[in-house]
PDB file of C-alpha atoms in Angstrom:
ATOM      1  CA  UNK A   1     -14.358 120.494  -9.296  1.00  0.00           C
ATOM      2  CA  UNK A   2     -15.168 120.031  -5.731  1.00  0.00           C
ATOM      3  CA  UNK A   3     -12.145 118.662  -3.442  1.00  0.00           C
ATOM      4  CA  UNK A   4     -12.513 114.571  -3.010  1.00  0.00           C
ATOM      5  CA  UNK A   5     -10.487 114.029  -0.532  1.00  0.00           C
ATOM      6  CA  UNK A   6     -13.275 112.724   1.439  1.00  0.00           C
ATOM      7  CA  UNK A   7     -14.181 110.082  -1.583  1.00  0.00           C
ATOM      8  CA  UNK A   8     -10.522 108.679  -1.422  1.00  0.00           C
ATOM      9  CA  UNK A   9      -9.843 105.010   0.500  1.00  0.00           C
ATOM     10  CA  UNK A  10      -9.694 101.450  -0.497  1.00  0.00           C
ATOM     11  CA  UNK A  11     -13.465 101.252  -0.211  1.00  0.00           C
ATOM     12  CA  UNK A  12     -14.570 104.586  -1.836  1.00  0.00           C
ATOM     13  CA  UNK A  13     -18.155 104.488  -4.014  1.00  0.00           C
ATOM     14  CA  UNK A  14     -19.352 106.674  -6.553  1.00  0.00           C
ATOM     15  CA  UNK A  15     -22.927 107.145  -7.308  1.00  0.00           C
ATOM     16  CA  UNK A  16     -22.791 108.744 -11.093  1.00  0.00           C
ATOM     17  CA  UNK A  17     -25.543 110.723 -12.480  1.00  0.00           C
ATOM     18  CA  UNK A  18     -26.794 114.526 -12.854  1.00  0.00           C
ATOM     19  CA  UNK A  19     -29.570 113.554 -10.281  1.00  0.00           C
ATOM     20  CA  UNK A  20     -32.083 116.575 -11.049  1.00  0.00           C
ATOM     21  CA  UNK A  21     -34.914 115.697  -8.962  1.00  0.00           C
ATOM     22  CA  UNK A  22     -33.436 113.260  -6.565  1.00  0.00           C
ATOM     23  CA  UNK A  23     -36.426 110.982  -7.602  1.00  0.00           C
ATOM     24  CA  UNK A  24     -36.762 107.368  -6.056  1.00  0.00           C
ATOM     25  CA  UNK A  25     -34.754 105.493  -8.995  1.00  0.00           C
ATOM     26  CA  UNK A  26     -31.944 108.599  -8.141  1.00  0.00           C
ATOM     27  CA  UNK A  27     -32.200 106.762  -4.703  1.00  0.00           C
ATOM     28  CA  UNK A  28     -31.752 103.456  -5.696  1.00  0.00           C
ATOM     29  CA  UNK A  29     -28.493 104.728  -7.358  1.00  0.00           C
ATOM     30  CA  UNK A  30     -27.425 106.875  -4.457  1.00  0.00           C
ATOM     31  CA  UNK A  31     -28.275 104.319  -1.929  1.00  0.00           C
ATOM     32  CA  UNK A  32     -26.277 101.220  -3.661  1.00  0.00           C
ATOM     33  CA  UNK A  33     -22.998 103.213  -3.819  1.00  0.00           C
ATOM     34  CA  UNK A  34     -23.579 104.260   0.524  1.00  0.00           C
ATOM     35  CA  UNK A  35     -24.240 100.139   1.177  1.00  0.00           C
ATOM     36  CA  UNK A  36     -21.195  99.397  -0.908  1.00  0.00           C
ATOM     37  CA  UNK A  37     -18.671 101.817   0.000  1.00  0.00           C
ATOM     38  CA  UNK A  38     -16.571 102.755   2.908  1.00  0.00           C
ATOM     39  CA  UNK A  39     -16.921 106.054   1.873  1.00  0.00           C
ATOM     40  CA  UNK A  40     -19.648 107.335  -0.796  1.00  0.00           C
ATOM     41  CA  UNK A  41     -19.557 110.298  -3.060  1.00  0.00           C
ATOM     42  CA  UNK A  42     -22.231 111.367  -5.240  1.00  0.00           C
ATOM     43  CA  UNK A  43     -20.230 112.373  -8.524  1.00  0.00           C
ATOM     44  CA  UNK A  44     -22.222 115.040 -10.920  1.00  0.00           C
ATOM     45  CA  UNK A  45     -21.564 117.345 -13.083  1.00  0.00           C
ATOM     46  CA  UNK A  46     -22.088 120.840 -13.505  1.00  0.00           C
ATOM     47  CA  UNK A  47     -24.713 121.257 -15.953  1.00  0.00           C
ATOM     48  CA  UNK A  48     -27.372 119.512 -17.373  1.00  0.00           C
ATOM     49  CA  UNK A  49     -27.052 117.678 -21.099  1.00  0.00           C
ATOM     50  CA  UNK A  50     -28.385 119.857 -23.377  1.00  0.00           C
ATOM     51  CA  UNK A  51     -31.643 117.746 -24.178  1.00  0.00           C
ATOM     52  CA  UNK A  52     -32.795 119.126 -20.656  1.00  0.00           C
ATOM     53  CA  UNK A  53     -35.572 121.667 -20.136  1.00  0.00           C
ATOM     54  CA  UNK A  54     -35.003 123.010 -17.211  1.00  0.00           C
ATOM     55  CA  UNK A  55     -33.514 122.254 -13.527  1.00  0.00           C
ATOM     56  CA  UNK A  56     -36.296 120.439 -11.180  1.00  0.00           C
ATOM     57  CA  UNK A  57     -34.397 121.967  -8.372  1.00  0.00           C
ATOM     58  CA  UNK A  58     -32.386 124.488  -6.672  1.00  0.00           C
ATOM     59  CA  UNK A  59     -28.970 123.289  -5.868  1.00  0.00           C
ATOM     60  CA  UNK A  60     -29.140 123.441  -2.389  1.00  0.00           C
ATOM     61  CA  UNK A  61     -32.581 121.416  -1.907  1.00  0.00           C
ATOM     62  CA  UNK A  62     -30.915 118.803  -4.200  1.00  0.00           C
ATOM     63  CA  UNK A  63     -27.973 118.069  -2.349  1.00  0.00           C
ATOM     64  CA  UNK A  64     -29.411 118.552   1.011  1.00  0.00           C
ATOM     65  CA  UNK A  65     -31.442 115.007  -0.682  1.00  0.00           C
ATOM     66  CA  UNK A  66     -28.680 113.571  -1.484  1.00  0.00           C
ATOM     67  CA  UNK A  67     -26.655 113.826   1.456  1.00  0.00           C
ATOM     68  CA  UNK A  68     -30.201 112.883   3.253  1.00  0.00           C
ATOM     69  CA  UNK A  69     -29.659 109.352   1.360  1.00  0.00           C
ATOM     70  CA  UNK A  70     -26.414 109.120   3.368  1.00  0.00           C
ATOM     71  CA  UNK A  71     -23.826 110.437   0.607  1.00  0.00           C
ATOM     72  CA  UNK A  72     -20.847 111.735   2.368  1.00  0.00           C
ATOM     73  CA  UNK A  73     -19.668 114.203  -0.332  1.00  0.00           C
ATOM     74  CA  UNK A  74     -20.980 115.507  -3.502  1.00  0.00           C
ATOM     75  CA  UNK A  75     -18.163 115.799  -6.091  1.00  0.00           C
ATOM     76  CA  UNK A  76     -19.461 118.772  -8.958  1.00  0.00           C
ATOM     77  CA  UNK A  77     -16.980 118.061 -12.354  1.00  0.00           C
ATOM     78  CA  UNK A  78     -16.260 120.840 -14.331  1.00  0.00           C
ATOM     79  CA  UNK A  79     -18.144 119.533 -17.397  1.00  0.00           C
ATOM     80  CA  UNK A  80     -16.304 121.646 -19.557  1.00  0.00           C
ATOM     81  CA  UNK A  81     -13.014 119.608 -18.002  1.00  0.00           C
ATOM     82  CA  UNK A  82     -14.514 116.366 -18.795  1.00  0.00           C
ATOM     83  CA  UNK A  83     -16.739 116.876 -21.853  1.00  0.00           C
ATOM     84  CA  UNK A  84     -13.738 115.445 -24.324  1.00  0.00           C
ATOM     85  CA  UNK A  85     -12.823 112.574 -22.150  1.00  0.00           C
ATOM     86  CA  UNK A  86     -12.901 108.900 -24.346  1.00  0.00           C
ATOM     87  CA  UNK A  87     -14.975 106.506 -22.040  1.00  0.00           C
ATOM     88  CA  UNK A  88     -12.247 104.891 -21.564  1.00  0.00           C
ATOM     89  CA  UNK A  89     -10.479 107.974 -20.357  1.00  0.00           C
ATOM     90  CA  UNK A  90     -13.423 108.778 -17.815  1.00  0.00           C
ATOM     91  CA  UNK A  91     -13.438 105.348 -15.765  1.00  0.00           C
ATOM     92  CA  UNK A  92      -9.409 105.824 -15.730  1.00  0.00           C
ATOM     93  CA  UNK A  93     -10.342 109.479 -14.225  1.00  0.00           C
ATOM     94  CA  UNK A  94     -12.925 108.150 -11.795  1.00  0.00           C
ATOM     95  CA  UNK A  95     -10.519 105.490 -10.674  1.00  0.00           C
ATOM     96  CA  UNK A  96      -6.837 107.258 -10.481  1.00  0.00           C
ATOM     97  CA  UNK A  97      -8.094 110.777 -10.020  1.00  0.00           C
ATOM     98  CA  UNK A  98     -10.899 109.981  -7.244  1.00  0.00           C
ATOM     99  CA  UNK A  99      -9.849 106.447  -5.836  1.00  0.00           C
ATOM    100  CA  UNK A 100     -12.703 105.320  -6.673  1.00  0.00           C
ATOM    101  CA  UNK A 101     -13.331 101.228  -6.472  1.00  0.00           C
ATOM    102  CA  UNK A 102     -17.088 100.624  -6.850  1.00  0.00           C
ATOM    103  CA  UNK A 103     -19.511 102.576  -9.333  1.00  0.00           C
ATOM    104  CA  UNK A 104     -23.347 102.734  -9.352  1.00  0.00           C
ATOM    105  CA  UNK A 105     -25.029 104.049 -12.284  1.00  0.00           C
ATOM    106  CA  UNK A 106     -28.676 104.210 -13.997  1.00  0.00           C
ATOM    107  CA  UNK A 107     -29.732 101.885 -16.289  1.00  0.00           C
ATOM    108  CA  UNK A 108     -29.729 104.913 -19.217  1.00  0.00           C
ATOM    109  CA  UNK A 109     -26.497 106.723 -17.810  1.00  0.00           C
ATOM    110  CA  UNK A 110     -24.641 107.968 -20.535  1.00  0.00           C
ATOM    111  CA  UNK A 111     -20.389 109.758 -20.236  1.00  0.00           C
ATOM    112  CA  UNK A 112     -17.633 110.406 -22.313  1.00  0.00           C
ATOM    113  CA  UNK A 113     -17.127 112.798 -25.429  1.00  0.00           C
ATOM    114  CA  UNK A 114     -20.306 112.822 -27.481  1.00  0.00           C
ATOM    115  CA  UNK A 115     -22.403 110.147 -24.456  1.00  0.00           C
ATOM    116  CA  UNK A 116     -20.547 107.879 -26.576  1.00  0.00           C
ATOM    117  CA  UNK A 117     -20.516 105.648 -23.189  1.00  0.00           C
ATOM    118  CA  UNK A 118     -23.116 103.552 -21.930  1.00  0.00           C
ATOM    119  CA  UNK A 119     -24.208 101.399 -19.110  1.00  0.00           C
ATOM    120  CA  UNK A 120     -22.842  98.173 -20.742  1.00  0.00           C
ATOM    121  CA  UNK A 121     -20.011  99.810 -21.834  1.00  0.00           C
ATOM    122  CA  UNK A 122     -19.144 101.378 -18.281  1.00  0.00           C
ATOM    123  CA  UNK A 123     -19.886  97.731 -16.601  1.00  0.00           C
ATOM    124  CA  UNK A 124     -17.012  96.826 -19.365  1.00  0.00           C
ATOM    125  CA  UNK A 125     -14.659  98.966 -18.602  1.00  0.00           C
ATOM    126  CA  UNK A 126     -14.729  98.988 -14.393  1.00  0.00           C
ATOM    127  CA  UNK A 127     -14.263  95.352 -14.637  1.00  0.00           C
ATOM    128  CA  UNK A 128     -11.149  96.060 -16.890  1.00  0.00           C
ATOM    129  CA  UNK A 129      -9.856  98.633 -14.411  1.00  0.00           C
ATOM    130  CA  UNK A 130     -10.598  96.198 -11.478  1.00  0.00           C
ATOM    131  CA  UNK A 131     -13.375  98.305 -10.570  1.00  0.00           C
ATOM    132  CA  UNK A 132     -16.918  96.658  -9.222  1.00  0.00           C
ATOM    133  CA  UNK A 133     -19.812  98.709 -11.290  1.00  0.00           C
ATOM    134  CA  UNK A 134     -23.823  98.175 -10.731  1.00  0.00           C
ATOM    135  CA  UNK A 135     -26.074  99.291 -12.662  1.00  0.00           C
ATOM    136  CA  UNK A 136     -29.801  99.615 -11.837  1.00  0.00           C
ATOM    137  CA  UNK A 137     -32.685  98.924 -13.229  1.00  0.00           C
ATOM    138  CA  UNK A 138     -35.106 101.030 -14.175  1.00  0.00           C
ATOM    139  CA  UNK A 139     -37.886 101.953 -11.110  1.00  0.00           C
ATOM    140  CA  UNK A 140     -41.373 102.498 -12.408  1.00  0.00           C
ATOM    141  CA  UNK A 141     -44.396 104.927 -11.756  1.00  0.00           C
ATOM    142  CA  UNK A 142     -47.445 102.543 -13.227  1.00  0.00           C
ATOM    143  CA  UNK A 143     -46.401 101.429 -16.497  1.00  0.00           C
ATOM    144  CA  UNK A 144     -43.454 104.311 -17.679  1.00  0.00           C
ATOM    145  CA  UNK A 145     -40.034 104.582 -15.904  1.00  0.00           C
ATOM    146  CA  UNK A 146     -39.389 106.989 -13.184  1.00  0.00           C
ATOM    147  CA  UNK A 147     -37.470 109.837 -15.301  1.00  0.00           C
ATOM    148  CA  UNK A 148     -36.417 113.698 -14.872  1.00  0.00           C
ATOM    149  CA  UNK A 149     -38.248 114.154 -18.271  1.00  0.00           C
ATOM    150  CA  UNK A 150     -41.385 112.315 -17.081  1.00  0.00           C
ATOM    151  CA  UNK A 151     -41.431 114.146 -13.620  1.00  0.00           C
ATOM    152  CA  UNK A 152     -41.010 117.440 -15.536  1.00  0.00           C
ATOM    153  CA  UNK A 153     -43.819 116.825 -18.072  1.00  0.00           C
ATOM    154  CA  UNK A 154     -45.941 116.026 -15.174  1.00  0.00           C
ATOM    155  CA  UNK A 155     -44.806 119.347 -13.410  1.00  0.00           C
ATOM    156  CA  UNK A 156     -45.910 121.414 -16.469  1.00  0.00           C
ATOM    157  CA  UNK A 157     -49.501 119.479 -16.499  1.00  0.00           C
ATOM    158  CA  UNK A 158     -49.900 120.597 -12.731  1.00  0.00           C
ATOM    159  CA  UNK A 159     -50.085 116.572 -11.665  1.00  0.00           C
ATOM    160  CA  UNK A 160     -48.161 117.744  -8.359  1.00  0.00           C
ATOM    161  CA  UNK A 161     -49.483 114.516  -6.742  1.00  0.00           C
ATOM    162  CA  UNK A 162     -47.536 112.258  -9.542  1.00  0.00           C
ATOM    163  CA  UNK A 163     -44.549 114.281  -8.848  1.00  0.00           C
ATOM    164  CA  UNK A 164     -44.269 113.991  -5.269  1.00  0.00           C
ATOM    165  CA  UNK A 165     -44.606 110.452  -5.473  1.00  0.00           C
ATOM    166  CA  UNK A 166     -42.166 109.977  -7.940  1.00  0.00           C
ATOM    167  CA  UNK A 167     -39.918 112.314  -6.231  1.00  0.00           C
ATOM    168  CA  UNK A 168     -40.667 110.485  -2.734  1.00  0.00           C
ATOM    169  CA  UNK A 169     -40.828 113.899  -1.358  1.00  0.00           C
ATOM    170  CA  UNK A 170     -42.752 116.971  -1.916  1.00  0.00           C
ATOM    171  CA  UNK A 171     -41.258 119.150  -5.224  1.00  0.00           C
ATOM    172  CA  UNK A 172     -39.910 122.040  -3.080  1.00  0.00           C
ATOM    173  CA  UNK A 173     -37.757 125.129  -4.379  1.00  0.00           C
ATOM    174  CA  UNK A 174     -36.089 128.168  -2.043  1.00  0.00           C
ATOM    175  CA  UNK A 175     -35.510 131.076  -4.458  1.00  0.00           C
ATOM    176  CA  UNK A 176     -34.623 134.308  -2.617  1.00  0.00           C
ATOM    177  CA  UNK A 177     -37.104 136.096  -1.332  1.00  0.00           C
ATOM    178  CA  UNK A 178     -36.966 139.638  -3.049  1.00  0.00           C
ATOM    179  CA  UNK A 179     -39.644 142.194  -2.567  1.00  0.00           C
ATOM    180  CA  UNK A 180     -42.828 142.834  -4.274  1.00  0.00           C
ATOM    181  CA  UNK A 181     -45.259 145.688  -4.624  1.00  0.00           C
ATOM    182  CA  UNK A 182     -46.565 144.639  -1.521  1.00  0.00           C
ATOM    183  CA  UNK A 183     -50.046 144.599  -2.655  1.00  0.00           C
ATOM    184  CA  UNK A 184     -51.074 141.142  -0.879  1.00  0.00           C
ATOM    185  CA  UNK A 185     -50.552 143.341   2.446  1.00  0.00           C
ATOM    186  CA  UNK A 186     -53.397 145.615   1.966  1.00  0.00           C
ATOM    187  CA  UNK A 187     -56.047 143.048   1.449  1.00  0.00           C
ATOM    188  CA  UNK A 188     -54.379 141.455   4.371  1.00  0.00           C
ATOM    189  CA  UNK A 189     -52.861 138.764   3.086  1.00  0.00           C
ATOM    190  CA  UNK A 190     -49.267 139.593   2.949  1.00  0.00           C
ATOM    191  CA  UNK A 191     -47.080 137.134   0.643  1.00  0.00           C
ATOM    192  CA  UNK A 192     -43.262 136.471   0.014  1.00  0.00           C
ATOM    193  CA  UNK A 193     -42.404 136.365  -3.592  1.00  0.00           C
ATOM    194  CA  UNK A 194     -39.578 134.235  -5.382  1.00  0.00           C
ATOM    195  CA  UNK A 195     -38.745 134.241  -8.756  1.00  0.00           C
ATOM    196  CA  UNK A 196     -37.809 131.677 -10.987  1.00  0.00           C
ATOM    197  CA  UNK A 197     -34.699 131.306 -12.616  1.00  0.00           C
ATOM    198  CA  UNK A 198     -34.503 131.015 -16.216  1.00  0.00           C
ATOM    199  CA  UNK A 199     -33.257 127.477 -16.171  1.00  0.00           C
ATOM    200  CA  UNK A 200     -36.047 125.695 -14.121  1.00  0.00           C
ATOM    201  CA  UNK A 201     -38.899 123.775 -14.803  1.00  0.00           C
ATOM    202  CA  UNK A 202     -41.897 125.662 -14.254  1.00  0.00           C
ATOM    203  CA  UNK A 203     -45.126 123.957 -12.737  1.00  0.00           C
ATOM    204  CA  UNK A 204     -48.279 124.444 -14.243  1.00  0.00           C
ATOM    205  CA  UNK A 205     -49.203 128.395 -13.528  1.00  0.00           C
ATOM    206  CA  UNK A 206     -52.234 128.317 -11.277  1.00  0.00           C
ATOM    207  CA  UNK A 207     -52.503 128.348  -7.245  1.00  0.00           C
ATOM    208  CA  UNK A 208     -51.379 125.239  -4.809  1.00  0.00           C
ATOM    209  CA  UNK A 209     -51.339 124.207  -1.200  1.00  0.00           C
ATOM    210  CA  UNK A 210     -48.437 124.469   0.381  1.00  0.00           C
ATOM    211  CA  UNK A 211     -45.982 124.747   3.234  1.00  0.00           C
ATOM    212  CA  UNK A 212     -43.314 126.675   3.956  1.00  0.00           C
ATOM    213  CA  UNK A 213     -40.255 126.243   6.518  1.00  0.00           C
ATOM    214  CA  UNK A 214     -40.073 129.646   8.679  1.00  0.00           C
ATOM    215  CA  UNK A 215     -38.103 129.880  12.188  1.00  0.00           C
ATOM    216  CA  UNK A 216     -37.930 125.940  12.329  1.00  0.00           C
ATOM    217  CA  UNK A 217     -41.228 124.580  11.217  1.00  0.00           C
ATOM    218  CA  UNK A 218     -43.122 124.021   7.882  1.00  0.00           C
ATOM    219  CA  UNK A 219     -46.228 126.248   7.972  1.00  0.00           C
ATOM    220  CA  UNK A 220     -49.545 125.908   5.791  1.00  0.00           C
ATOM    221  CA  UNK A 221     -49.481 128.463   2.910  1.00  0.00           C
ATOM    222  CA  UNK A 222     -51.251 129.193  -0.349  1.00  0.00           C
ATOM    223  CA  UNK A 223     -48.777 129.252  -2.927  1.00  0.00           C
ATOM    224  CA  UNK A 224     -49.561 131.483  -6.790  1.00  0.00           C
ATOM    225  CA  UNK A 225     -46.981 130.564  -9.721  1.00  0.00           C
ATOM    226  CA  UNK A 226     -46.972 132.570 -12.785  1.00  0.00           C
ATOM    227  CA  UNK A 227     -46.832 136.118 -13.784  1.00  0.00           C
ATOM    228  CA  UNK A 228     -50.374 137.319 -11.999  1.00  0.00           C
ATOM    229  CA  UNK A 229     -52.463 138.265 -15.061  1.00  0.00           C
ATOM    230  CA  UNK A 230     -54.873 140.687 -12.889  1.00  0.00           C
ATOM    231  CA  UNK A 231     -51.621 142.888 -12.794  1.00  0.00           C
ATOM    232  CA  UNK A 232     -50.058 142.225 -16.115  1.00  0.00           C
ATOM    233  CA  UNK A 233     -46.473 140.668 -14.472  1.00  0.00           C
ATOM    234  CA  UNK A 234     -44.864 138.687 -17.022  1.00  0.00           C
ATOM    235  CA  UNK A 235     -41.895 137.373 -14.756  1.00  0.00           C
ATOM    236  CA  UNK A 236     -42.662 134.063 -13.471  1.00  0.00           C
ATOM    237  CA  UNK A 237     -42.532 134.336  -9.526  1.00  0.00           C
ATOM    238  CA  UNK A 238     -44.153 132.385  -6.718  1.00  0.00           C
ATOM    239  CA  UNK A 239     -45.875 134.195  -4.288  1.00  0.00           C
ATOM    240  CA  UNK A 240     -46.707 132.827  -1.051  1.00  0.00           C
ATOM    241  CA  UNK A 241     -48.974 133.932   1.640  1.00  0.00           C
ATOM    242  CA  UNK A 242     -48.120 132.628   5.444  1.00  0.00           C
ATOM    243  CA  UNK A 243     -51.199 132.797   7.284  1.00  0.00           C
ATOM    244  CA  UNK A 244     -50.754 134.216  10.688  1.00  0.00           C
ATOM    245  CA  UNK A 245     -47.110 135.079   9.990  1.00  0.00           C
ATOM    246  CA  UNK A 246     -45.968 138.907   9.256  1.00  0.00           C
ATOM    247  CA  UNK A 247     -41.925 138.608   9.551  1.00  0.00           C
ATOM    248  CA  UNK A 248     -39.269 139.549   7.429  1.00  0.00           C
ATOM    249  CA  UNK A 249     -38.427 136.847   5.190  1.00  0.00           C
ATOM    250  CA  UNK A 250     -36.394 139.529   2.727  1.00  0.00           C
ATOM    251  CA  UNK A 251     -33.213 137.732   0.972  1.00  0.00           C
ATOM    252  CA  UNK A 252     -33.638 134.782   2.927  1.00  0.00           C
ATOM    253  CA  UNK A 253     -33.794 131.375   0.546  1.00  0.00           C
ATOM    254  CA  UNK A 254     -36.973 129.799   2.285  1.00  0.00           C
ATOM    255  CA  UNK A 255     -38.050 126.296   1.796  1.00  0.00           C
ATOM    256  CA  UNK A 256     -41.100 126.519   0.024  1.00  0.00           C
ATOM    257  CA  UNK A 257     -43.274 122.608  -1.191  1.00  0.00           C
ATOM    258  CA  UNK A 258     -46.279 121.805  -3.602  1.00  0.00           C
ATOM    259  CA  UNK A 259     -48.682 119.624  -2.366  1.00  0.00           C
ATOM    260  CA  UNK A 260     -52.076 119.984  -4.413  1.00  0.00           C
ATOM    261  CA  UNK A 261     -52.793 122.044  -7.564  1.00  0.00           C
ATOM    262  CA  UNK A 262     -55.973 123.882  -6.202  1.00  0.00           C
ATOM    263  CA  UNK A 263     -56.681 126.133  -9.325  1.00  0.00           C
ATOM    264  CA  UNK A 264     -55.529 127.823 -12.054  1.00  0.00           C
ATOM    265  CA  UNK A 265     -54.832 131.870 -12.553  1.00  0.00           C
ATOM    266  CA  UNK A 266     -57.305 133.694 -13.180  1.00  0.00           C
ATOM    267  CA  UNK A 267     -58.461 137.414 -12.885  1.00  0.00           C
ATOM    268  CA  UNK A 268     -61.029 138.407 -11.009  1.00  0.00           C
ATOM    269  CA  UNK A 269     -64.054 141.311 -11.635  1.00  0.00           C
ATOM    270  CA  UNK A 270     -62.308 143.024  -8.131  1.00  0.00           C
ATOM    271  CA  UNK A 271     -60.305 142.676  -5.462  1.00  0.00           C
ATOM    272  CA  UNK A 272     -63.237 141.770  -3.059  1.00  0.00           C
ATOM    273  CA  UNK A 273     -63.971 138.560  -4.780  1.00  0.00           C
ATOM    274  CA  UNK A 274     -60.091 138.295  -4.507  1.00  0.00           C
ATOM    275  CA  UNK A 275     -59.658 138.330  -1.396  1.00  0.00           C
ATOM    276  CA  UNK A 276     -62.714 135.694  -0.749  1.00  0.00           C
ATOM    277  CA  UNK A 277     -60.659 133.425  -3.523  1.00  0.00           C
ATOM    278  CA  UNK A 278     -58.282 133.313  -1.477  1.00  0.00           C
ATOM    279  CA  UNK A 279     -59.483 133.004   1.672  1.00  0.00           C
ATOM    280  CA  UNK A 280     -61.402 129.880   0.646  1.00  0.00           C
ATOM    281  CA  UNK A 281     -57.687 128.507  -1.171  1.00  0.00           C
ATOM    282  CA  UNK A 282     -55.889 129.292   2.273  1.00  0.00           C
ATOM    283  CA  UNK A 283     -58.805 127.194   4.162  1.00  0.00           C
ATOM    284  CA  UNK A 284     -57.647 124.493   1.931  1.00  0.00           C
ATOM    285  CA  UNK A 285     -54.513 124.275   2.520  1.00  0.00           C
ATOM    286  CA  UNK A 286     -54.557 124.436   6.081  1.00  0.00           C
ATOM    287  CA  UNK A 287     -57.090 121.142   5.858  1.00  0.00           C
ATOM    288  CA  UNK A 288     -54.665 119.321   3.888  1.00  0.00           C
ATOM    289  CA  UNK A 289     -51.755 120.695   6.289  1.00  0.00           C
ATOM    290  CA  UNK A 290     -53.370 118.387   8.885  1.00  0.00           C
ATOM    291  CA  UNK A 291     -53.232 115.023   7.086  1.00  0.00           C
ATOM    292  CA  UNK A 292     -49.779 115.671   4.855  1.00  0.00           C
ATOM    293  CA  UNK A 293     -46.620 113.830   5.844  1.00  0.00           C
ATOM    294  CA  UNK A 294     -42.659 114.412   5.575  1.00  0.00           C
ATOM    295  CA  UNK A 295     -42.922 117.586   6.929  1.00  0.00           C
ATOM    296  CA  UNK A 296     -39.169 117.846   8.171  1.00  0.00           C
ATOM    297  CA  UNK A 297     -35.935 119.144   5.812  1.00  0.00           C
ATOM    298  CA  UNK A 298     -33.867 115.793   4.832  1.00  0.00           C
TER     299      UNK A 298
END
């Protein structure tokens, strides 16, 4: 458990949640506890609940989001330290532990042993500990609720419009970049490669428009996710080529966003018709570069 030192005061908030995704009801959460507090920590735990499948992103891009919102620390609990806590025994935690005198929650946040705890229940007991709780409604994307489960399923269907909107930014990940077989540099177009951990969300496999934060500015790329079927890879990876860029990006964790599903993999009768695939892909992007928005790291 992080250090919340910073959290403690007579004013200290407490946005509760796991927050995967940072999506715009995350915001509405995050945002209530910085207008109420002197002081506002985002308090998470270490893993998601086991219902999850998969992380919508890296660690890093997450909190940079959250502290974006105006969060001044993000408090990780051991959730191994807290699984076994009553509800009861959480809020006294949260309150005697952290110094914390307002709570915001989602409308479906769930604590204590077993998510015995609800957001009734919390409102319940805050208000027994002298503690002033909020819990928010439910923001919605048409007709279904803005959720980590919904933004996933619309991930894995390739509906990267739907997700950046729900997300309010674009879905963005910065694996390491490790090296490849370098084969994208002899048909001259030269790509960085990332691999996916095994506990993300994977978008739909298939080529995107993207852009990519190198030496201080996002740059138009073409962006391949899955395990490149022409070459019989079975690791899921992103691969990313820069046009008119040929540093050395090696172990570096660069900033890498979806903004349009352009196709889907494929192989191709040779590496001529290839290379004029992606040519035409990388034209694309660089269009759609020109009109895209929220191009800065929050």
């Amino acid at each position: 458990m992080s250090n919340p030192r910073h959290s403690q005061g007579p004013g200290a908030a407490a946005a509760l949640g796991y927050f995967d995704g940072v999506h715009i009801g995350h915001a509405e959460v995050l945002s209530a506890a910085v207008r109420h507090g002197d002081t506002a920590a985002a308090v998470t735990f270490g893993r998601l609940p086991k219902k999850s499948s998969g992380r919508i992103l890296t660690e890093s891009v997450r909190n940079r989001r959250i502290r974006g919102l105006g969060i001044n620390e993000i408090i990780t609990l051991d959730f191994e330290q807290v699984r076994d806590y009553s509800p009861e025994a959480f809020i006294r935690f949260l309150k005697a532990k952290l110094g914390i005198k307002f709570v915001s929650c989602g409308y479906d946040f769930r604590f204590g042993k077993n998510a015995l705890g609800d957001a009734a229940l919390l409102t319940k007991l805050c208000l027994k500990e002298d503690m002033r709780p909020l819990v928010l409604e439910p923001v919605l994307f048409g007709e279904e609720p803005v959720s980590s489960t919904n933004i996933r399923r619309r991930l894995e269907a390739g509906d990267i419009s739907a997700v950046n909107k729900m997300l309010s930014l674009p879905y963005e990940f910065d694996f390491t970049v490790s090296v490849g077989d370098r084969r994208g540099r002899t048909w001259g177009f030269p790509t960085i490669n990332q691999v996916y951990g095994e506990d993300f969300a994977l978008p739909k496999f298939g080529v995107y428009a993207s852009k990519v934060f190198v030496d201080g500015k996002w740059r138009a790329g073409v962006t391949n996710i899955g395990t490149r079927p022409m070459f019989r890879a079975d690791k899921p990876l992103a691969e990313t080529y820069i046009p008119n860029f040929d540093g050395d990006l090696y172990g570096r964790n660069i900033p890498v966003r979806l903004y349009k599903y352009l196709r889907g993999e494929k192989k191709f009768s040779s590496d001529q018709t290839l290379r004029e695939e992606i040519a035409k892909n990388v034209k694309e992007s660089e269009k759609l570069a020109c009109h895209s928005v929220k191009d800065m790291i929050e």
